[in-house]
Amino acid sequence: MSDGRHIVGVDLGGTTVNVGVVPFDGGPVLGMRSVPTEADKGPKFVVDRIVNLIRDAMRDAQKEAGIAEDAFVGIGLGSPGPLDRRTGTVIDTPNLGWRNFPLRDLISNAVGLEAELDNDANAATLGEWWQGAGQGVSTLVGVTLGTGIGGGIVLDGKVFHGISDVAGEVGHMTIDSTGRRCKCGNYGCLEAYASGPAIAARAVEGLQSGEPSLLPSMVRGELARITAETVYEAIVAGDDYAKEVMRDTAKFLGTGIANLINILNPGMVVISGGVTRAGDRLLEPLKAEVRRRAFSHASENCQIVTSSLGSMVGVIGAACMFRQERFGDL
Amino acid sequence: MSDGRHIVGVDLGGTTVNVGVVPFDGGPVLGMRSVPTEADKGPKFVVDRIVNLIRDAMRDAQKEAGIAEDAFVGIGLGSPGPLDRRTGTVIDTPNLGWRNFPLRDLISNAVGLEAELDNDANAATLGEWWQGAGQGVSTLVGVTLGTGIGGGIVLDGKVFHGISDVAGEVGHMTIDSTGRRCKCGNYGCLEAYASGPAIAARAVEGLQSGEPSLLPSMVRGELARITAETVYEAIVAGDDYAKEVMRDTAKFLGTGIANLINILNPGMVVISGGVTRAGDRLLEPLKAEVRRRAFSHASENCQIVTSSLGSMVGVIGAACMFRQERFGDL
């Protein structure tokens, strides 16, 4: 299937950088590596780290698969936004602390390969479409759950960017106009209910008002140490209160996803991120909320699934994005 | 500019049917007429009415502009949805009381011209793009405010339908998940706050809790007779409470439109419907709410305007839709 050409995919996140080498026509990722971003050490540190990871991944891929040195056609970069794809600049990324940062050209020049930049959630959604859960679905929406909530929209097999590369910012959709305060300054954003930190914050609030739970003992009484991960572990341990926190999370997500379904009428919504480990405990109440809130003629035609590519998805999607930008639609 | 060909545009609403003849390349609408739908008299009555209106409009257009009888290339029909464009069937329209109704073929066969069916709000948005406020804007969203709230999405000069013709149903976007009950059975839909009946209902609730206002005297104490129109008249008469009701309406609409801007990143949002007569009293607080809630990089690139085509827009848009379906993109 492959003609020997390969693309480097880079998935830059606030916490982790993933890098791998992706065959031009798809297939197993080579030389995959995943390291902490350590954004607090400054942009130069992060760029150097990415450049080294790319070189290491290319070297490993050459060893693993005997790829010729000139078979690397370029680099696809997925980064938190907002960003300007045309200039390859990250405009403003609170999680990294960067402003107007020319990420694409710095990486491209250092490695000596052409590069393209897009939003990380756009890349992840494209990855699901190309090689993951969304194969064969022309129109899908990806929702990435983490420190923030991102989104990507793929229409007819292409990322939909809107007119200034902002389309798909689903985390700051209002679902409760007078509701919880969001980090962005507004009230009632989806992210203020269902991001990792928001799940933890809601859990702590309930504990402070006296809900019985295993959670306090799991963090030796230091409630500030509770994370979405702790809530998940409490569910595994059978904690009823943690299950209730997850059901509420599912309802909030279901409300946001119902909005996306009413507006975009996609064939699939792919959810990714650590919280999806909760499986049906998340998905079943989420789907029930969607059925309540979305037009039946839309929700009946929309599969809601979790990512099938895991931590690979951003790398695969970034490579796909580079391919589409430089070699045309797939 | 025109080559003599013309398209009949039909805008079927729950209250009014508008019919007119539209030159193939745009320009003034001929033979325009607007009559009550009287949906309570049943679907046969409504179909006969539309067929007669089409014949009358064609006859008038021939007289007015000397159009040849064979210059009518077809009929574009805009109807409340959900509907199936492929079969030309209205699936379920509570405002008309129709289910699985083959509107397109009934009209087409009776008149003896080819016809195409699409959602009324889609047609209106396409009309703004073709001949109205949205000329030259490739990606725009239309929001129609009336008995319900509809929406249409035009991407790169084409209506975006989603995978089952439901895309753009913005009225049932949740903006307050535990909020006002909507006619659809859910809680917190945009339509439950900012449709005509919802504006009236919110106004009445405030009056019942003792807000001083001119409104009760305008309906001789029969608060049930208050409509969005009455609220508008009270604003014109200088009533502070009615102004407050409008400011709240603007905030709710601004919240919903901010969601659309974060998700779709369009170049324009066009608002239409009777409530837009309030002008800047609606638009200014609406835009302020959008600036608060949408990504600045998206809201700064999005004009928010009112329709420039008034009651013609649905007719013009339906004709444009027929042209695009049968003769390709403009």
XYZ file of C-alpha atoms in Angstrom:
660
model
C 0.000 0.000 0.000
C 2.738 2.458 0.970
C 5.035 3.957 -1.669
C 7.800 4.569 0.860
C 6.934 8.202 1.562
C 6.376 9.172 5.209
C 5.157 12.207 7.119
C 6.197 13.254 10.625
C 3.236 13.971 12.879
C 3.610 16.202 15.951
C 0.886 16.565 18.568
C 1.824 19.399 20.918
C -0.257 19.617 24.066
C -0.067 21.675 27.226
C 1.103 18.575 29.121
C 2.592 16.156 26.583
C 4.281 16.208 23.164
C 3.657 13.164 20.970
C 5.735 12.606 17.845
C 5.678 9.772 15.325
C 6.294 8.899 11.706
C 3.217 8.077 9.644
C 3.258 6.230 6.313
C 1.911 8.440 3.500
C -1.021 6.096 2.872
C -1.637 5.289 6.527
C -0.677 2.273 8.576
C 1.225 1.720 11.832
C 3.005 4.733 13.319
C 6.789 4.369 13.548
C 9.232 5.824 16.054
C 6.415 6.993 18.334
C 7.500 8.921 21.425
C 5.680 10.868 24.098
C 7.351 13.222 26.588
C 6.242 16.015 28.917
C 5.994 19.439 27.275
C 7.464 21.372 30.232
C 6.101 24.588 28.776
C 7.225 26.458 31.893
C 10.811 26.190 30.602
C 9.927 28.590 27.793
C 9.226 28.402 24.065
C 12.871 27.866 22.995
C 13.091 24.815 25.229
C 9.866 23.403 23.809
C 10.907 24.008 20.194
C 14.304 22.357 20.787
C 12.543 19.433 22.437
C 10.168 18.999 19.502
C 13.016 19.245 16.983
C 14.995 16.580 18.843
C 11.939 14.345 19.131
C 11.371 14.647 15.386
C 14.991 13.739 14.626
C 14.847 10.789 17.028
C 11.557 9.570 15.610
C 12.874 9.821 12.038
C 16.050 7.924 12.985
C 14.051 5.183 14.722
C 11.637 4.933 11.812
C 14.546 4.572 9.395
C 15.958 1.748 11.528
C 12.589 0.041 12.118
C 11.329 0.160 8.567
C 14.324 0.899 6.389
C 12.904 4.205 5.202
C 15.155 6.182 2.891
C 16.349 9.524 4.210
C 14.647 11.405 1.382
C 11.326 9.627 1.969
C 10.211 12.118 4.625
C 7.983 14.572 2.791
C 7.204 16.933 5.651
C 5.891 17.636 9.132
C 2.319 18.084 10.291
C 2.024 20.063 13.532
C -1.025 20.056 15.779
C -0.977 22.752 18.460
C -3.414 24.360 20.858
C -4.998 27.433 19.254
C -6.076 29.976 18.318
C -3.559 30.038 15.521
C -3.049 31.382 12.020
C -2.572 28.510 9.610
C -1.456 30.735 6.759
C 1.525 32.154 8.636
C 2.019 29.071 10.817
C 1.773 31.212 13.947
C 0.292 30.345 17.327
C -1.675 33.473 18.199
C -2.389 33.014 21.862
C -2.194 29.789 23.852
C -2.738 30.229 27.587
C -1.728 26.612 28.330
C 1.696 27.196 26.755
C 1.992 30.896 27.537
C 2.802 31.760 23.913
C 1.702 34.777 21.891
C 2.203 35.284 18.142
C 4.753 32.498 18.102
C 6.006 31.344 14.639
C 6.031 27.650 15.575
C 5.768 26.212 12.072
C 8.768 27.964 10.571
C 10.986 27.456 13.620
C 10.393 23.691 13.445
C 10.543 23.534 9.668
C 13.853 25.425 9.458
C 15.493 23.478 12.260
C 14.546 20.066 10.845
C 14.923 21.005 7.193
C 11.493 19.741 6.138
C 8.373 21.582 5.010
C 5.723 21.885 7.744
C 2.039 22.758 8.186
C 0.319 23.897 11.369
C -3.267 23.318 12.513
C -5.253 23.187 15.717
C -4.673 20.018 17.783
C -8.376 19.157 18.027
C -8.811 19.628 14.267
C -5.881 17.274 13.677
C -7.274 14.705 16.113
C -10.672 14.734 14.395
C -9.045 14.342 11.004
C -7.023 11.421 12.416
C -10.201 9.659 13.521
C -11.669 10.229 10.064
C -8.571 8.903 8.264
C -7.556 5.921 10.385
C -9.814 5.728 13.436
C -13.428 5.514 14.533
C -14.620 7.854 11.795
C -13.437 5.907 8.752
C -16.105 6.067 6.069
C -18.041 8.875 7.815
C -17.914 12.016 5.689
C -19.117 14.504 8.289
C -18.067 14.193 11.905
C -17.306 16.246 14.988
C -14.512 15.458 17.447
C -14.688 16.547 21.080
C -11.433 16.339 23.053
C -11.746 16.288 26.826
C -8.728 17.283 28.880
C -7.517 20.333 30.787
C -9.723 22.180 28.337
C -12.378 21.013 25.893
C -11.520 21.296 22.216
C -13.337 20.356 19.092
C -12.815 19.704 15.426
C -15.251 19.585 12.531
C -14.634 17.434 9.461
C -17.017 18.048 6.545
C -16.767 15.824 3.482
C -13.392 14.575 4.647
C -11.837 18.000 5.181
C -11.319 20.063 8.316
C -13.763 22.971 8.407
C -11.855 26.011 9.678
C -14.348 28.849 9.397
C -13.136 32.196 8.169
C -10.365 32.784 10.738
C -9.378 29.261 11.861
C -11.546 29.351 15.001
C -14.335 26.926 13.968
C -14.905 24.006 16.320
C -14.223 25.809 19.612
C -16.901 23.786 21.338
C -15.501 24.092 24.864
C -16.708 27.648 25.203
C -20.219 26.957 24.024
C -22.641 28.281 26.652
C -24.893 25.559 28.043
C -25.994 27.457 31.144
C -25.906 31.214 30.622
C -26.032 32.055 34.319
C -24.045 29.010 35.408
C -20.519 28.154 36.551
C -17.703 30.620 36.011
C -15.256 29.499 33.300
C -11.510 30.218 33.198
C -12.256 32.312 30.094
C -14.178 34.777 32.264
C -17.655 33.852 31.105
C -20.405 31.862 32.735
C -21.762 28.490 31.788
C -19.260 27.277 29.160
C -19.263 23.509 28.575
C -15.617 23.506 29.672
C -16.618 24.872 33.088
C -18.594 21.647 33.662
C -16.838 18.816 31.891
C -13.108 19.514 31.539
C -10.829 17.540 33.879
C -10.383 20.412 36.350
C -14.127 21.175 36.241
C -15.023 17.560 37.036
C -12.650 17.702 40.019
C -14.035 21.068 41.155
C -17.634 19.844 41.035
C -16.640 16.718 42.967
C -14.940 18.774 45.678
C -17.950 21.091 46.028
C -20.199 18.137 46.778
C -17.745 16.738 49.313
C -17.567 20.118 51.030
C -21.335 20.085 51.394
C -21.086 16.701 53.110
C -21.600 14.025 50.420
C -20.366 10.669 51.756
C -17.607 9.286 49.515
C -14.319 7.401 49.383
C -12.706 10.390 47.705
C -11.449 12.266 50.810
C -9.618 9.192 52.111
C -8.039 8.648 48.679
C -6.304 12.034 48.941
C -5.740 11.817 52.733
C -8.205 14.614 53.288
C -6.445 17.080 50.970
C -9.418 17.758 48.708
C -7.349 20.098 46.508
C -5.471 17.015 45.291
C -8.603 15.483 43.759
C -8.445 15.276 39.960
C -10.723 13.779 37.322
C -8.401 10.760 37.537
C -9.158 10.405 41.269
C -12.873 10.522 40.514
C -12.381 7.743 37.949
C -10.458 5.626 40.469
C -13.232 6.131 43.040
C -15.777 4.889 40.475
C -13.684 1.761 39.902
C -13.652 1.305 43.679
C -17.466 1.435 43.663
C -18.010 4.897 45.109
C -21.603 6.056 44.585
C -20.864 9.745 44.860
C -18.118 9.537 42.213
C -20.600 7.728 39.944
C -23.027 10.611 40.448
C -20.312 13.123 39.495
C -19.736 11.102 36.297
C -23.484 10.983 35.513
C -23.640 14.771 35.845
C -20.571 15.079 33.596
C -22.338 12.914 31.032
C -25.442 15.112 31.146
C -23.448 18.295 30.605
C -21.508 16.736 27.742
C -24.734 15.363 26.290
C -26.233 18.848 26.327
C -23.248 20.299 24.468
C -23.169 17.439 21.985
C -26.919 17.753 21.364
C -26.265 21.385 20.419
C -23.574 20.291 17.970
C -25.936 17.703 16.493
C -28.771 20.217 16.074
C -26.433 22.721 14.433
C -24.184 20.451 12.326
C -26.189 17.223 11.885
C -23.013 15.092 11.681
C -22.852 11.348 11.053
C -20.667 10.824 14.104
C -19.371 12.478 17.244
C -16.038 11.073 18.472
C -15.158 11.784 22.081
C -11.568 11.465 23.251
C -9.586 12.100 26.410
C -8.948 10.427 29.754
C -12.541 10.693 30.964
C -13.668 8.328 28.183
C -12.075 5.500 30.184
C -15.306 5.567 32.174
C -16.827 3.846 29.106
C -20.559 3.194 29.211
C -20.836 4.872 32.581
C -20.162 8.067 30.622
C -21.599 7.139 27.238
C -24.992 5.772 28.232
C -26.258 8.797 30.200
C -24.598 11.061 27.630
C -26.515 9.432 24.791
C -29.747 9.594 26.810
C -29.279 13.342 27.243
C -28.594 13.727 23.513
C -31.808 11.832 22.683
C -33.716 14.170 24.992
C -32.267 17.364 23.536
C -31.468 16.787 19.848
C -33.881 16.501 16.918
C -34.605 12.793 16.595
C -34.063 12.913 12.829
C -30.523 14.146 13.599
C -29.647 12.088 16.689
C -30.872 8.837 15.115
C -28.431 9.388 12.271
C -25.460 10.208 14.516
C -23.207 7.624 16.146
C -21.580 8.746 19.391
C -18.350 6.852 20.002
C -15.036 7.121 21.806
C -11.719 7.512 20.007
C -10.220 4.311 18.641
C -6.703 5.671 18.218
C -5.901 6.775 21.761
C -2.728 8.824 22.179
C -1.759 8.188 18.529
C -4.660 10.188 17.135
C -3.039 13.636 17.192
C 0.100 12.363 15.457
C -1.848 10.510 12.775
C -4.173 13.465 12.257
C -1.345 16.001 12.014
C 0.294 13.845 9.340
C -3.009 13.572 7.466
C -3.414 17.343 7.672
C 0.043 17.866 6.115
C -0.803 15.430 3.354
C -4.115 17.127 2.552
C -2.566 20.605 2.583
C 0.282 19.650 0.264
C -1.056 16.779 -1.818
C -4.795 17.484 -2.020
C -7.882 15.768 -0.669
C -7.919 12.092 0.197
C -28.132 40.743 -17.151
C -31.133 38.406 -17.359
C -31.483 35.923 -20.210
C -35.261 35.831 -19.852
C -35.407 32.712 -17.706
C -37.291 32.975 -14.410
C -37.820 30.820 -11.308
C -40.886 30.814 -9.068
C -40.007 31.153 -5.388
C -42.415 29.944 -2.684
C -41.913 30.710 0.991
C -44.389 28.655 3.013
C -44.686 29.641 6.659
C -46.983 28.653 9.495
C -48.724 32.037 9.215
C -48.087 33.369 5.702
C -47.346 32.091 2.198
C -45.189 34.354 0.019
C -44.870 33.695 -3.711
C -42.972 35.614 -6.383
C -41.152 35.253 -9.681
C -37.393 35.736 -9.565
C -35.181 36.436 -12.593
C -32.666 33.632 -13.155
C -29.715 35.966 -12.539
C -31.364 37.916 -9.725
C -33.055 41.295 -9.765
C -36.467 42.622 -8.717
C -39.106 40.051 -7.782
C -42.172 40.039 -10.035
C -45.789 39.177 -9.232
C -45.079 39.082 -5.497
C -48.010 38.065 -3.276
C -48.432 37.270 0.366
C -51.510 35.628 1.891
C -52.384 33.828 5.153
C -51.536 30.107 5.140
C -54.697 29.032 6.999
C -53.092 25.693 7.761
C -56.100 24.772 9.938
C -58.086 24.242 6.712
C -55.919 21.222 5.947
C -53.098 20.309 3.585
C -55.243 20.088 0.443
C -56.461 23.627 0.995
C -52.895 24.883 1.487
C -51.582 23.074 -1.598
C -54.428 24.456 -3.747
C -53.726 27.914 -2.363
C -50.024 27.678 -3.214
C -50.783 26.360 -6.716
C -53.182 29.236 -7.367
C -50.699 31.773 -6.000
C -48.003 30.389 -8.295
C -50.302 30.607 -11.340
C -51.323 34.159 -10.412
C -47.727 35.234 -9.814
C -46.639 33.757 -13.158
C -49.496 35.491 -14.977
C -48.681 38.839 -13.335
C -44.980 38.443 -14.073
C -45.771 37.734 -17.722
C -47.869 40.897 -17.883
C -45.398 43.074 -15.946
C -42.254 42.006 -17.744
C -43.349 40.302 -20.924
C -41.878 36.966 -19.905
C -42.443 34.128 -22.357
C -44.563 31.242 -21.094
C -41.680 28.797 -21.542
C -39.241 31.028 -19.631
C -40.272 29.584 -16.257
C -37.662 26.937 -15.475
C -39.040 25.683 -12.185
C -40.216 26.238 -8.625
C -38.164 26.567 -5.456
C -40.119 25.712 -2.303
C -39.085 26.751 1.194
C -41.044 25.034 3.953
C -40.764 24.510 7.691
C -38.888 21.269 8.413
C -37.715 18.708 9.181
C -38.013 17.512 5.626
C -36.435 15.111 3.161
C -35.023 17.029 0.239
C -34.412 13.930 -1.860
C -38.056 12.845 -1.848
C -39.427 16.377 -1.493
C -41.373 15.338 1.594
C -42.182 17.366 4.686
C -41.518 14.881 7.495
C -43.126 16.537 10.470
C -44.147 20.177 10.798
C -46.041 20.968 13.991
C -46.900 24.508 12.818
C -48.674 23.091 9.747
C -49.788 19.811 11.289
C -48.307 17.789 8.403
C -46.535 14.428 8.553
C -44.695 12.739 5.647
C -46.376 15.075 3.220
C -45.138 14.965 -0.431
C -45.325 18.739 -0.893
C -42.832 19.055 -3.737
C -44.467 16.600 -6.121
C -48.007 17.783 -5.388
C -47.039 21.338 -6.314
C -44.833 20.300 -9.232
C -47.511 18.098 -10.806
C -50.301 20.626 -10.346
C -48.344 23.517 -11.878
C -46.510 21.456 -14.487
C -43.026 22.693 -13.577
C -40.088 20.957 -11.925
C -39.693 21.808 -8.224
C -37.162 21.516 -5.392
C -37.863 21.617 -1.649
C -35.682 22.911 1.175
C -36.054 24.234 4.690
C -37.419 27.803 4.879
C -34.571 29.108 7.032
C -31.995 27.549 4.700
C -33.676 29.260 1.765
C -33.783 32.602 3.599
C -30.076 32.418 4.429
C -29.254 31.558 0.828
C -31.386 34.519 -0.272
C -29.361 36.889 1.937
C -26.166 35.448 0.474
C -27.380 35.811 -3.128
C -29.139 39.163 -3.129
C -29.176 40.531 0.417
C -26.984 41.482 3.355
C -24.647 38.553 2.802
C -23.520 39.318 -0.739
C -19.805 38.632 -1.026
C -19.652 36.726 2.286
C -18.799 33.079 1.629
C -19.706 31.665 5.035
C -22.702 32.956 6.932
C -25.410 31.891 9.352
C -29.000 33.100 9.204
C -31.198 33.204 12.295
C -34.924 33.644 11.704
C -36.986 34.894 14.633
C -40.703 34.261 14.599
C -43.162 31.841 16.180
C -40.122 29.578 16.328
C -36.436 30.225 15.785
C -34.896 28.726 12.673
C -31.457 28.845 11.196
C -29.561 28.274 8.003
C -25.876 27.754 7.336
C -24.247 28.769 4.048
C -20.671 27.552 3.566
C -18.757 28.673 0.494
C -21.979 29.854 -1.095
C -23.905 26.615 -0.600
C -26.442 25.574 2.019
C -24.897 23.118 4.464
C -27.497 20.428 5.163
C -25.674 17.932 7.365
C -26.241 14.248 6.761
C -30.027 14.197 7.133
C -31.120 17.752 6.266
C -31.348 18.892 9.901
C -28.264 21.162 10.099
C -28.923 24.698 11.271
C -31.659 23.949 13.804
C -30.387 26.688 16.070
C -33.673 27.331 17.892
C -33.321 24.196 19.972
C -29.765 24.870 21.035
C -29.622 24.693 24.843
C -28.398 27.935 26.384
C -29.618 27.214 29.908
C -29.781 23.500 30.628
C -32.036 23.861 33.669
C -33.931 26.847 32.302
C -37.302 27.624 30.721
C -39.440 24.826 29.380
C -39.602 24.786 25.570
C -42.546 23.664 23.426
C -40.304 20.807 22.252
C -40.386 19.356 25.776
C -36.829 20.253 26.771
C -35.462 22.938 29.014
C -33.453 25.982 28.117
C -33.679 26.053 24.314
C -32.915 29.429 22.714
C -36.447 29.364 21.293
C -37.883 29.243 24.830
C -36.358 32.696 25.449
C -36.338 34.620 22.212
C -39.126 33.445 19.895
C -42.119 35.780 19.602
C -44.297 33.779 22.020
C -41.363 33.434 24.469
C -40.767 37.201 24.479
C -44.455 37.713 25.249
C -44.431 35.032 27.960
C -41.405 36.550 29.689
C -43.027 39.985 29.533
C -46.243 38.684 31.101
C -44.342 36.932 33.905
C -42.703 40.197 34.924
C -46.036 42.025 34.841
C -47.585 39.343 37.017
C -44.852 39.905 39.570
C -45.717 43.595 39.631
C -43.382 45.349 37.162
C -44.817 48.809 36.357
C -45.462 49.138 32.610
C -47.750 50.518 29.934
C -48.311 46.993 28.639
C -51.402 46.038 30.719
C -53.288 49.156 29.613
C -52.383 48.436 25.962
C -54.284 45.123 26.159
C -57.001 46.423 28.497
C -55.705 44.223 31.276
C -55.927 41.004 29.271
C -52.311 39.992 29.640
C -52.835 36.883 27.500
C -53.255 39.204 24.508
C -49.689 40.528 24.829
C -47.481 39.537 21.899
C -43.904 40.384 20.898
C -45.534 43.060 18.718
C -47.180 44.617 21.791
C -43.809 44.673 23.535
C -42.346 46.464 20.515
C -45.168 49.023 20.528
C -44.596 49.647 24.244
C -40.905 50.305 23.544
C -41.862 52.859 20.888
C -44.151 54.456 23.492
C -41.145 54.750 25.837
C -41.987 51.969 28.302
C -38.950 51.094 30.461
C -40.111 47.619 31.339
C -40.623 46.709 27.679
C -37.100 47.981 26.981
C -35.812 45.673 29.696
C -37.634 42.718 28.131
C -35.913 43.577 24.827
C -32.484 43.855 26.491
C -32.980 40.393 27.997
C -34.046 39.080 24.585
C -30.860 40.534 23.123
C -28.718 38.832 25.772
C -30.312 35.439 25.136
C -29.913 35.821 21.379
C -26.345 37.025 21.870
C -25.567 33.898 23.875
C -26.934 31.628 21.157
C -25.176 33.568 18.398
C -21.881 33.482 20.332
C -22.212 29.679 20.368
C -22.726 29.668 16.609
C -19.682 31.917 16.165
C -17.465 29.707 18.352
C -18.583 26.584 16.506
C -18.813 27.845 12.908
C -16.613 30.969 12.807
C -18.744 32.577 10.057
C -18.102 35.907 8.356
C -21.631 37.095 9.079
C -24.746 36.365 11.098
C -27.953 37.708 9.533
C -30.926 38.054 11.851
C -34.419 38.329 10.435
C -37.980 38.493 11.722
C -40.324 41.029 13.269
C -38.272 41.555 16.414
C -35.437 43.055 14.334
C -37.608 46.163 13.948
C -36.273 47.077 17.403
C -33.025 47.898 15.564
C -30.084 48.955 17.707
C -32.119 48.454 20.850
C -31.808 44.754 20.003
C -28.501 44.734 18.116
C -26.288 46.721 20.483
C -26.823 44.600 23.638
C -26.811 41.485 21.445
C -23.387 42.353 20.029
C -22.095 43.177 23.510
C -23.133 39.712 24.703
C -21.437 38.121 21.683
C -18.216 40.002 22.440
C -18.379 38.717 26.010
C -18.959 35.093 25.050
C -17.279 34.411 21.702
C -13.572 34.052 20.937
C -12.399 37.533 20.008
C -10.548 36.196 16.965
C -13.928 34.882 15.749
C -16.278 37.685 16.849
C -14.009 40.402 15.432
C -14.262 38.739 12.036
C -18.042 38.330 12.117
C -20.531 41.027 11.147
C -23.905 40.807 12.862
C -26.612 42.427 10.752
C -30.341 42.369 10.142
C -31.892 41.079 6.939
C -31.890 43.512 4.047
C -34.538 41.716 1.997
C -37.464 41.698 4.428
C -40.413 39.535 3.443
C -38.901 38.900 -0.013
C -35.981 36.895 1.353
C -37.656 33.500 1.475
C -38.943 33.805 -2.089
C -35.568 34.947 -3.445
C -33.747 32.255 -1.498
C -36.094 29.477 -2.610
C -35.529 30.496 -6.235
C -31.755 30.539 -5.680
C -31.964 27.085 -4.111
C -33.792 25.716 -7.192
C -31.191 27.279 -9.457
C -28.273 25.783 -7.503
C -29.899 22.331 -7.353
C -30.632 22.201 -11.055
C -28.007 24.433 -12.668
C -25.006 24.113 -10.317
C -23.230 26.480 -7.981
C -23.361 30.228 -8.468
